[in-house]
Coordinates of N, CA and C in Angstrom, one line a residue:
Chain A
X243 N 0.9 -1.2 0.0 CA 0.0 0.0 0.0 C 0.9 1.2 0.1
X244 N 0.4 2.2 0.7 CA 1.1 3.5 0.7 C 2.5 3.4 1.4
X245 N 2.7 2.4 2.3 CA 3.9 2.3 3.0 C 5.1 2.0 2.1
X246 N 4.9 1.4 1.0 CA 6.1 1.0 0.2 C 6.8 2.3 -0.4
X247 N 6.3 3.4 -0.3 CA 6.9 4.6 -0.8 C 7.8 5.2 0.2
X248 N 7.7 4.9 1.5 CA 8.5 5.5 2.5 C 9.8 4.9 2.7
X249 N 10.8 5.7 3.2 CA 12.1 5.2 3.6 C 12.0 4.2 4.7
X250 N 12.8 3.2 4.7 CA 12.7 2.1 5.6 C 13.1 2.6 6.9
X251 N 12.4 2.2 8.0 CA 13.0 2.5 9.4 C 14.2 1.8 9.6
X252 N 15.1 2.3 10.5 CA 16.4 1.7 10.7 C 16.6 1.3 12.2
X253 N 17.3 0.3 12.4 CA 17.7 -0.1 13.8 C 19.1 -0.5 13.8
X254 N 19.9 0.0 14.7 CA 21.3 -0.3 14.9 C 21.4 -1.1 16.2
X255 N 22.2 -2.1 16.2 CA 22.4 -2.9 17.4 C 23.9 -3.4 17.5
X256 N 24.4 -3.4 18.7 CA 25.7 -3.8 18.9 C 25.9 -5.3 18.8
X257 N 26.9 -5.7 18.1 CA 27.1 -7.2 17.8 C 27.1 -7.9 19.2
X258 N 26.4 -9.0 19.2 CA 26.2 -9.8 20.3 C 25.0 -9.6 21.2
X259 N 24.4 -8.3 21.0 CA 23.2 -8.0 21.7 C 22.0 -8.6 21.0
X260 N 20.8 -8.6 21.6 CA 19.6 -9.1 21.0 C 18.9 -7.9 20.3
X261 N 18.2 -8.2 19.2 CA 17.4 -7.2 18.5 C 16.0 -7.7 18.4
X262 N 15.1 -6.7 18.4 CA 13.8 -6.9 18.2 C 13.2 -6.0 17.0
X263 N 12.6 -6.5 16.1 CA 12.0 -5.8 15.0 C 10.5 -6.0 15.0
X264 N 9.8 -4.9 14.8 CA 8.3 -4.9 15.0 C 7.6 -4.7 13.7
X265 N 6.4 -5.2 13.7 CA 5.6 -5.1 12.5 C 4.1 -5.0 12.8
X266 N 3.3 -4.0 12.3 CA 1.9 -4.1 12.5 C 1.2 -4.5 11.2
X267 N 0.3 -5.5 11.4 CA -0.4 -6.0 10.2 C -1.8 -5.4 10.1
X268 N -2.4 -5.6 8.9 CA -3.6 -4.8 8.6 C -4.9 -5.5 8.8
X269 N -4.9 -6.8 8.6 CA -6.2 -7.6 8.5 C -6.3 -8.5 9.7
X270 N -7.3 -8.3 10.5 CA -7.5 -9.2 11.6 C -7.8 -10.7 11.1
X271 N -8.3 -10.8 9.9 CA -8.6 -12.2 9.4 C -7.3 -12.9 8.8
X272 N -6.2 -12.3 8.8 CA -5.0 -12.9 8.3 C -4.6 -14.1 9.2
X273 N -4.2 -15.1 8.7 CA -4.0 -16.3 9.6 C -2.6 -17.0 9.4
X274 N -1.8 -16.2 8.6 CA -0.4 -16.8 8.3 C 0.5 -15.6 8.1
X275 N 1.6 -15.6 8.8 CA 2.6 -14.5 8.8 C 4.0 -15.0 8.6
X276 N 4.9 -14.3 7.9 CA 6.2 -14.7 7.6 C 7.1 -13.5 7.8
X277 N 8.3 -13.9 8.2 CA 9.4 -12.9 8.3 C 10.5 -13.3 7.2
X278 N 10.9 -12.3 6.5 CA 11.9 -12.5 5.4 C 13.1 -11.5 5.7
X279 N 14.2 -12.0 5.3 CA 15.5 -11.2 5.3 C 15.9 -10.9 3.9
X280 N 16.3 -9.7 3.6 CA 16.8 -9.3 2.3 C 18.1 -8.7 2.4
X281 N 19.1 -9.3 1.8 CA 20.4 -8.6 1.7 C 20.5 -7.8 0.5
X282 N 21.4 -6.9 0.4 CA 21.6 -5.9 -0.6 C 21.6 -6.6 -2.0
X283 N 20.8 -6.2 -2.9 CA 20.8 -6.7 -4.3 C 20.3 -8.1 -4.4
X284 N 19.7 -8.7 -3.4 CA 19.1 -10.0 -3.6 C 17.7 -10.1 -3.3
X285 N 17.1 -11.2 -3.6 CA 15.7 -11.5 -3.3 C 15.5 -11.7 -1.9
X286 N 14.3 -11.5 -1.2 CA 14.0 -11.8 0.2 C 14.3 -13.4 0.4
X287 N 14.7 -13.7 1.6 CA 14.8 -15.1 2.0 C 14.0 -15.4 3.2
X288 N 13.3 -16.4 3.2 CA 12.5 -17.0 4.4 C 13.2 -17.1 5.6
X289 N 12.7 -16.6 6.8 CA 13.4 -16.8 8.1 C 12.6 -17.7 8.8
X290 N 11.3 -17.3 9.1 CA 10.5 -18.1 10.0 C 9.0 -17.6 9.8
X291 N 8.1 -18.6 10.1 CA 6.7 -18.2 9.9 C 5.9 -18.6 11.1
X292 N 4.7 -18.2 11.2 CA 3.8 -18.5 12.3 C 2.3 -18.4 11.9
X293 N 1.6 -19.3 12.3 CA 0.1 -19.2 12.0 C -0.7 -18.7 13.2
X294 N -1.9 -18.3 12.8 CA -2.7 -17.5 13.9 C -3.1 -18.3 15.1
X295 N -2.9 -19.6 15.0 CA -3.3 -20.4 16.2 C -2.1 -20.6 17.2
X296 N -1.1 -19.8 16.9 CA 0.1 -19.8 17.8 C 0.4 -18.3 18.2
X297 N 1.1 -18.2 19.4 CA 1.5 -16.9 19.8 C 3.0 -16.7 19.7
X298 N 3.7 -17.8 19.7 CA 5.2 -17.8 19.5 C 5.7 -19.0 18.9
X299 N 6.8 -18.7 18.2 CA 7.5 -19.8 17.5 C 9.0 -19.5 17.5
X300 N 9.8 -20.6 17.7 CA 11.2 -20.3 17.8 C 11.9 -21.1 16.8
X301 N 13.1 -20.4 16.3 CA 13.9 -21.1 15.3 C 15.4 -20.9 15.9
X302 N 16.4 -21.1 15.0 CA 17.7 -21.0 15.5 C 18.1 -19.5 15.6
X303 N 18.2 -19.0 16.8 CA 18.5 -17.7 17.2 C 17.3 -16.6 16.9
X304 N 16.3 -17.1 16.3 CA 15.1 -16.3 16.0 C 13.9 -16.7 16.7
X305 N 13.1 -15.8 17.1 CA 11.8 -16.1 17.7 C 10.7 -15.0 17.1
X306 N 9.6 -15.6 16.7 CA 8.5 -14.7 16.3 C 7.4 -14.7 17.3
X307 N 6.9 -13.6 17.5 CA 5.8 -13.3 18.6 C 4.6 -12.8 17.8
X308 N 3.4 -13.2 18.0 CA 2.3 -12.8 17.3 C 1.2 -12.3 18.4
X309 N 0.8 -11.1 18.3 CA -0.2 -10.6 19.3 C -1.4 -10.2 18.4
X310 N -2.4 -11.1 18.3 CA -3.6 -10.9 17.5 C -4.4 -9.8 18.0
X311 N -4.4 -9.6 19.2 CA -5.3 -8.5 19.9 C -5.0 -7.1 19.3
X312 N -3.7 -6.9 19.1 CA -3.3 -5.6 18.7 C -2.7 -5.6 17.2
X313 N -2.8 -6.8 16.5 CA -2.3 -7.0 15.3 C -1.0 -6.6 15.1
X314 N -0.1 -7.3 15.9 CA 1.3 -6.9 16.0 C 2.2 -8.2 15.9
X315 N 3.3 -8.1 15.2 CA 4.2 -9.3 15.0 C 5.6 -8.7 15.3
X316 N 6.4 -9.6 15.9 CA 7.8 -9.1 16.2 C 8.7 -10.3 15.9
X317 N 10.0 -9.9 15.5 CA 11.0 -10.9 15.3 C 12.1 -10.5 16.2
X318 N 12.5 -11.5 17.0 CA 13.6 -11.3 17.9 C 14.8 -12.1 17.4
X319 N 16.0 -11.5 17.3 CA 17.2 -12.2 16.9 C 18.1 -12.1 18.1
X320 N 18.6 -13.3 18.5 CA 19.4 -13.3 19.7 C 21.0 -13.4 19.3
X321 N 21.7 -12.8 20.1 CA 23.2 -12.7 20.0 C 23.5 -12.4 18.4
X322 N 23.2 -11.2 18.1 CA 23.3 -10.6 16.7 C 24.8 -10.8 16.2
X323 N 24.8 -11.1 14.9 CA 26.2 -11.2 14.2 C 26.2 -10.3 13.1
X324 N 27.4 -10.0 12.6 CA 27.4 -9.0 11.4 C 26.6 -9.5 10.2
X325 N 26.6 -10.8 10.0 CA 25.7 -11.4 8.9 C 24.3 -11.1 9.1
X326 N 23.8 -10.7 10.3 CA 22.3 -10.4 10.3 C 22.0 -9.0 9.8
X327 N 23.0 -8.2 9.4 CA 22.7 -6.9 8.9 C 22.0 -7.1 7.5
X328 N 20.8 -6.5 7.4 CA 19.9 -6.8 6.3 C 18.7 -6.0 6.5
X329 N 17.7 -6.0 5.5 CA 16.4 -5.4 5.7 C 15.5 -6.6 5.9
X330 N 14.7 -6.4 7.0 CA 13.7 -7.4 7.4 C 12.3 -7.0 7.1
X331 N 11.5 -7.9 6.5 CA 10.2 -7.6 6.1 C 9.2 -8.7 6.8
X332 N 8.1 -8.2 7.2 CA 7.1 -9.1 7.7 C 6.1 -9.1 6.5
X333 N 5.4 -10.3 6.5 CA 4.3 -10.5 5.3 C 3.2 -11.2 6.0
X334 N 2.0 -10.9 5.4 CA 0.8 -11.5 5.8 C 0.1 -12.0 4.6
X335 N -0.7 -13.0 4.8 CA -1.6 -13.6 3.7 C -3.0 -12.8 3.7
X336 N -3.2 -12.1 2.7 CA -4.6 -11.4 2.6 C -5.4 -12.1 1.4
X337 N -6.6 -11.8 1.6 CA -7.5 -12.5 0.6 C -7.3 -11.8 -0.7
X338 N -7.2 -12.6 -1.8 CA -7.0 -12.1 -3.1 C -8.4 -11.9 -3.8
X339 N -8.3 -11.4 -5.0 CA -9.5 -11.3 -6.0 C -10.0 -12.6 -6.4
X340 N -9.1 -13.7 -6.2 CA -9.5 -15.0 -6.6 C -10.3 -15.8 -5.5
X341 N -10.3 -15.1 -4.3 CA -10.8 -15.9 -3.2 C -9.9 -16.6 -2.3
X342 N -8.7 -16.9 -2.9 CA -7.7 -17.5 -2.1 C -6.7 -16.4 -1.5
X343 N -5.5 -16.7 -1.2 CA -4.7 -15.7 -0.4 C -3.4 -15.3 -1.2
X344 N -3.1 -14.0 -0.9 CA -1.9 -13.6 -1.6 C -1.0 -13.0 -0.5
X345 N 0.3 -13.0 -0.7 CA 1.3 -12.5 0.2 C 1.5 -11.0 0.0
X346 N 1.3 -10.3 1.1 CA 1.4 -8.9 1.1 C 2.5 -8.5 2.2
X347 N 3.4 -7.5 1.8 CA 4.5 -7.2 2.6 C 4.3 -5.9 3.4
X348 N 4.9 -5.9 4.6 CA 5.0 -4.7 5.4 C 6.2 -3.8 4.8
X349 N 6.4 -2.6 5.5 CA 7.3 -1.6 5.2 C 8.8 -2.2 5.1
X350 N 9.2 -2.9 6.2 CA 10.6 -3.4 6.2 C 11.3 -2.5 7.2
X351 N 12.3 -3.1 7.9 CA 13.3 -2.5 8.7 C 14.6 -2.8 8.3
X352 N 15.5 -1.7 8.3 CA 16.9 -2.1 8.0 C 17.6 -2.2 9.3
X353 N 18.2 -3.3 9.6 CA 19.0 -3.7 10.7 C 20.4 -3.6 10.5
X354 N 21.1 -2.8 11.2 CA 22.6 -2.7 11.1 C 23.3 -3.2 12.4
X355 N 24.3 -4.1 12.2 CA 24.9 -4.7 13.4 C 26.2 -4.0 13.5
X356 N 26.5 -3.3 14.6 CA 27.8 -2.6 14.8 C 28.8 -3.5 15.4
X357 N 29.9 -3.6 14.8 CA 30.9 -4.5 15.3 C 31.5 -4.0 16.6
Chain B
X194 N 13.8 -30.8 -6.1 CA 13.4 -29.5 -5.4 C 13.1 -28.5 -6.4
X195 N 12.4 -27.5 -5.7 CA 11.8 -26.4 -6.5 C 12.9 -25.3 -6.7
X196 N 12.9 -24.7 -7.8 CA 13.8 -23.6 -8.2 C 13.0 -22.5 -9.0
X197 N 13.5 -21.3 -8.8 CA 12.8 -20.2 -9.5 C 13.9 -19.5 -10.3
X198 N 13.8 -19.2 -11.6 CA 14.8 -18.5 -12.4 C 14.2 -17.2 -12.9
X199 N 14.9 -16.1 -12.8 CA 14.4 -14.8 -13.2 C 15.5 -14.1 -14.1
X200 N 15.2 -13.6 -15.1 CA 16.2 -12.9 -15.9 C 15.7 -11.8 -16.8
X201 N 16.6 -10.9 -17.2 CA 18.0 -10.8 -16.8 C 18.2 -10.2 -15.4
X202 N 19.4 -10.2 -15.0 CA 19.7 -9.7 -13.6 C 19.8 -8.2 -13.7
X203 N 20.3 -7.7 -14.7 CA 20.3 -6.2 -14.8 C 19.8 -5.8 -16.3
X204 N 19.2 -4.7 -16.4 CA 18.8 -4.2 -17.6 C 18.7 -2.7 -17.7
X205 N 19.2 -2.2 -18.7 CA 19.2 -0.6 -18.9 C 18.4 -0.4 -20.3
X206 N 17.3 0.3 -20.1 CA 16.5 0.5 -21.3 C 16.2 2.0 -21.5
X207 N 16.0 2.5 -22.7 CA 15.7 3.9 -22.9 C 14.2 4.1 -22.7
X208 N 13.9 5.3 -22.3 CA 12.4 5.7 -22.2 C 11.6 5.4 -23.5
X209 N 10.5 4.8 -23.4 CA 9.7 4.6 -24.6 C 9.9 3.1 -25.2
X210 N 11.0 2.5 -24.7 CA 11.2 1.2 -25.3 C 10.4 0.1 -24.6
X211 N 10.2 -1.0 -25.2 CA 9.4 -2.1 -24.5 C 10.2 -2.9 -23.5
X212 N 9.5 -3.6 -22.7 CA 10.1 -4.4 -21.7 C 9.5 -5.8 -21.6
X213 N 10.4 -6.9 -21.4 CA 9.9 -8.2 -21.1 C 10.8 -8.8 -20.1
X214 N 10.3 -9.1 -19.0 CA 11.0 -9.8 -18.0 C 10.4 -11.2 -17.8
X215 N 11.2 -12.2 -17.7 CA 10.7 -13.6 -17.6 C 11.0 -14.3 -16.3
X216 N 10.1 -15.1 -15.9 CA 10.3 -15.9 -14.6 C 9.8 -17.1 -14.9
X217 N 10.5 -18.3 -14.5 CA 10.1 -19.6 -14.6 C 10.3 -20.4 -13.3
X218 N 9.4 -21.2 -13.0 CA 9.6 -22.1 -11.8 C 9.7 -23.5 -12.2
X219 N 10.6 -24.3 -11.5 CA 10.7 -25.7 -11.7 C 10.5 -26.5 -10.5
X220 N 10.0 -27.7 -10.6 CA 9.8 -28.6 -9.6 C 8.6 -28.5 -8.8
X221 N 7.5 -27.9 -9.3 CA 6.2 -27.7 -8.7 C 5.2 -27.4 -9.8
X222 N 3.9 -27.7 -9.5 CA 2.9 -27.4 -10.4 C 1.8 -26.5 -9.8
X223 N 1.2 -25.7 -10.7 CA 0.1 -24.8 -10.3 C 0.6 -23.9 -9.1
X224 N 1.7 -23.3 -9.2 CA 2.1 -22.4 -8.1 C 1.3 -21.0 -8.2
X225 N 1.2 -20.4 -7.2 CA 0.9 -18.9 -7.1 C 2.1 -18.2 -7.6
X226 N 1.9 -17.2 -8.4 CA 3.1 -16.4 -9.0 C 2.9 -15.0 -8.6
X227 N 4.0 -14.3 -8.4 CA 4.0 -12.9 -8.0 C 5.0 -12.1 -8.8
X228 N 4.6 -10.8 -9.1 CA 5.6 -9.9 -9.4 C 5.6 -8.7 -8.4
X229 N 6.8 -8.4 -7.8 CA 6.9 -7.3 -7.0 C 7.9 -6.2 -7.6
X230 N 7.7 -5.0 -7.1 CA 8.7 -4.0 -7.5 C 9.2 -3.4 -6.2
X231 N 10.6 -3.0 -6.2 CA 11.1 -2.4 -5.0 C 11.9 -1.3 -5.5
X232 N 11.6 0.0 -5.1 CA 12.3 1.1 -5.3 C 13.6 1.2 -4.3
X233 N 14.7 1.8 -4.7 CA 15.8 1.8 -3.8 C 15.5 2.3 -2.4
X234 N 15.9 1.4 -1.5 CA 15.6 1.8 0.0 C 14.1 1.8 0.4
X235 N 13.4 1.1 -0.4 CA 11.9 1.0 0.0 C 11.4 -0.4 0.2
X236 N 10.1 -0.5 0.4 CA 9.6 -1.8 0.6 C 9.2 -2.5 -0.7
X237 N 8.5 -3.6 -0.6 CA 8.1 -4.5 -1.7 C 6.6 -4.2 -2.1
X238 N 6.4 -3.7 -3.3 CA 5.1 -3.5 -3.8 C 4.6 -4.6 -4.6
X239 N 3.5 -5.1 -4.3 CA 2.9 -6.2 -5.2 C 2.3 -5.5 -6.4
X240 N 2.8 -6.1 -7.6 CA 2.3 -5.6 -8.8 C 1.2 -6.5 -9.4
X241 N 1.6 -7.8 -9.5 CA 0.7 -8.8 -10.2 C 0.7 -10.0 -9.3
X242 N -0.5 -10.7 -9.4 CA -0.6 -12.0 -8.6 C -1.4 -12.9 -9.6
X243 N -0.9 -14.2 -9.7 CA -1.6 -15.1 -10.5 C -1.7 -16.4 -9.8
X244 N -3.0 -17.0 -9.9 CA -3.3 -18.3 -9.4 C -3.3 -19.4 -10.4
X245 N -3.2 -19.1 -11.7 CA -3.2 -20.1 -12.7 C -3.2 -19.4 -14.1
X246 N -3.1 -20.2 -15.1 CA -2.9 -19.7 -16.5 C -4.1 -18.8 -16.7
X247 N -3.8 -17.6 -17.2 CA -5.0 -16.7 -17.6 C -5.6 -16.0 -16.4
X248 N -5.2 -16.3 -15.2 CA -5.8 -15.8 -14.0 C -4.8 -14.8 -13.3
X249 N -4.8 -13.6 -13.6 CA -3.8 -12.6 -13.1 C -4.6 -11.4 -12.6
X250 N -4.2 -11.0 -11.4 CA -4.8 -9.8 -10.7 C -3.7 -8.8 -10.7
X251 N -4.2 -7.6 -11.2 CA -3.3 -6.3 -11.2 C -3.6 -5.6 -9.9
X252 N -2.6 -5.4 -9.1 CA -2.7 -4.8 -7.8 C -2.7 -3.4 -7.7
X253 N -2.0 -2.7 -8.7 CA -1.9 -1.2 -8.6 C -1.9 -0.8 -10.1
X254 N -2.6 0.4 -10.3 CA -2.6 0.9 -11.7 C -1.2 1.3 -12.2
X255 N -0.8 1.0 -13.3 CA 0.6 1.2 -13.7 C 0.8 1.1 -15.3
X256 N 1.9 1.2 -15.6 CA 2.4 1.1 -17.1 C 2.7 -0.3 -17.4
X257 N 2.5 -1.2 -16.6 CA 3.0 -2.7 -16.8 C 1.9 -3.6 -17.0
X258 N 2.2 -4.7 -17.6 CA 1.2 -5.9 -17.7 C 1.9 -7.1 -17.4
X259 N 1.1 -8.2 -17.1 CA 1.7 -9.5 -16.8 C 0.9 -10.5 -17.6
X260 N 1.7 -11.6 -17.9 CA 0.9 -12.7 -18.6 C 1.6 -14.1 -18.1
X261 N 0.7 -15.1 -18.1 CA 1.1 -16.4 -17.7 C 0.7 -17.4 -18.8
X262 N 1.6 -17.4 -19.9 CA 1.4 -18.3 -20.9 C 1.4 -19.8 -20.7
X263 N 2.2 -20.1 -19.6 CA 2.3 -21.5 -19.1 C 2.1 -21.6 -17.7
X264 N 1.9 -22.8 -17.1 CA 1.7 -22.9 -15.7 C 2.8 -22.4 -14.9
X265 N 4.0 -22.5 -15.3 CA 5.2 -22.1 -14.4 C 6.0 -20.9 -15.1
X266 N 5.4 -20.2 -15.9 CA 6.0 -19.1 -16.5 C 5.3 -17.8 -16.3
X267 N 5.9 -16.8 -15.8 CA 5.2 -15.5 -15.6 C 6.1 -14.4 -16.2
X268 N 5.4 -13.5 -17.0 CA 6.1 -12.6 -17.8 C 5.6 -11.2 -17.4
X269 N 6.6 -10.3 -17.2 CA 6.2 -8.8 -17.0 C 6.6 -8.1 -18.1
X270 N 5.7 -7.2 -18.6 CA 5.9 -6.5 -19.8 C 5.4 -5.0 -19.8
X271 N 6.0 -4.3 -20.7 CA 5.6 -2.9 -20.9 C 5.7 -2.5 -22.3
X272 N 4.9 -1.8 -22.9 CA 5.0 -1.4 -24.3 C 5.9 -0.2 -24.4
X273 N 5.8 0.7 -23.5 CA 6.7 1.9 -23.5 C 7.1 2.2 -22.0
X274 N 8.3 2.1 -21.8 CA 8.8 2.4 -20.4 C 8.9 3.8 -20.1
X275 N 8.6 4.0 -18.9 CA 8.7 5.4 -18.3 C 9.9 5.4 -17.3
X276 N 10.5 6.7 -17.0 CA 11.5 6.7 -16.1 C 11.1 6.2 -14.7
X277 N 9.9 6.3 -14.4 CA 9.5 5.9 -13.1 C 9.3 4.4 -13.0
X278 N 9.5 3.7 -14.1 CA 9.5 2.2 -14.1 C 10.7 1.6 -13.5
X279 N 11.8 2.5 -13.4 CA 13.1 2.0 -12.8 C 12.8 1.4 -11.4
X280 N 13.6 0.3 -11.1 CA 13.5 -0.4 -9.9 C 14.0 -1.7 -9.9
X281 N 13.8 -2.4 -8.8 CA 14.2 -3.8 -8.6 C 13.0 -4.6 -8.6
X282 N 12.9 -5.5 -9.7 CA 11.7 -6.3 -9.9 C 12.0 -7.8 -9.4
X283 N 11.1 -8.3 -8.6 CA 11.2 -9.6 -8.0 C 10.1 -10.5 -8.4
X284 N 10.4 -11.7 -8.8 CA 9.4 -12.7 -9.1 C 9.3 -13.7 -8.0
X285 N 8.2 -14.2 -7.6 CA 8.1 -15.2 -6.5 C 7.1 -16.2 -6.8
X286 N 7.2 -17.3 -6.1 CA 6.1 -18.3 -6.2 C 5.8 -18.9 -4.9
X287 N 4.6 -19.4 -4.7 CA 4.2 -20.1 -3.4 C 3.1 -21.1 -3.7
X288 N 2.9 -21.9 -2.8 CA 1.7 -22.8 -2.8 C 0.8 -22.1 -1.8
X289 N -0.5 -22.6 -1.8 CA -1.5 -22.0 -1.0 C -1.2 -21.9 0.5
X290 N -1.2 -20.7 1.0 CA -0.9 -20.5 2.4 C 0.4 -21.0 3.1
X291 N 1.4 -20.9 2.1 CA 2.7 -21.2 2.6 C 3.7 -20.1 2.2
X292 N 5.0 -20.2 2.6 CA 5.9 -19.1 2.3 C 6.1 -19.0 0.9
X293 N 6.5 -17.8 0.4 CA 6.9 -17.6 -1.0 C 8.4 -17.6 -1.1
X294 N 8.8 -18.1 -2.3 CA 10.2 -18.2 -2.7 C 10.5 -17.2 -3.8
X295 N 11.6 -16.4 -3.7 CA 12.0 -15.3 -4.5 C 13.1 -15.7 -5.5
X296 N 13.0 -15.1 -6.7 CA 14.1 -15.1 -7.6 C 15.1 -14.1 -7.2
X297 N 16.2 -13.9 -7.9 CA 17.2 -13.1 -7.5 C 17.1 -11.6 -8.0
X298 N 16.0 -11.4 -8.7 CA 15.6 -10.0 -9.1 C 16.3 -9.5 -10.3
X299 N 15.6 -8.6 -10.9 CA 16.1 -7.9 -12.1 C 16.1 -6.4 -11.7
X300 N 17.3 -5.8 -11.8 CA 17.5 -4.3 -11.6 C 17.3 -3.6 -12.9
X301 N 16.3 -2.9 -13.1 CA 15.9 -2.1 -14.3 C 16.1 -0.7 -14.1
X302 N 16.9 -0.2 -15.1 CA 17.2 1.2 -15.1 C 16.6 1.8 -16.4
X303 N 15.8 2.7 -16.3 CA 15.3 3.3 -17.5 C 15.9 4.8 -17.6
X304 N 16.5 4.9 -18.8 CA 17.3 6.2 -19.0 C 16.8 7.1 -20.2

């Protein structure tokens, strides 16, 4: 929507610290959410997903939290490393014109890890 | 395993020239296919979405069109490029209600 025209918010974190990236989604009926990582000049890569019947899901060094009451999603990265520097996008499945679902992205956050 | 191919990687085109970007998927059938555009330092804007051959939804008014001549082929086109069409174009595929997988993108510069 309109947010794709805005500059990305930025977050700087000291190497080794934990980072939290937040995302607000638009549709209370969305039932599937994904976090992607995009490095410069490359396509986004899947990090972790969560369905609406869960509040929390953990992966390797990453945790996604879902708060359906306030339509909020967060990605926590533990013990950040220089390779974590990238742009992070949340995505939700919204109903498409065909009646099934399409993937729609949030604004994104640029994470910079300071050595 | 499934793979997605997108080409070319970079493209410089004059204003008013036509455009054709191609995306193909291997290793799956009847995928959902997407075209996104990303301006420098910006988010991902969904341009087109397709659930099958001939079933394409245009998400925003623009100077571009999309076609799906085969199940696993998705083409982004323009008859006459504008300067504002410059950007990073990404193709992606997914199955119903699962994560999407992206190609490596095409950086288009209209001069």
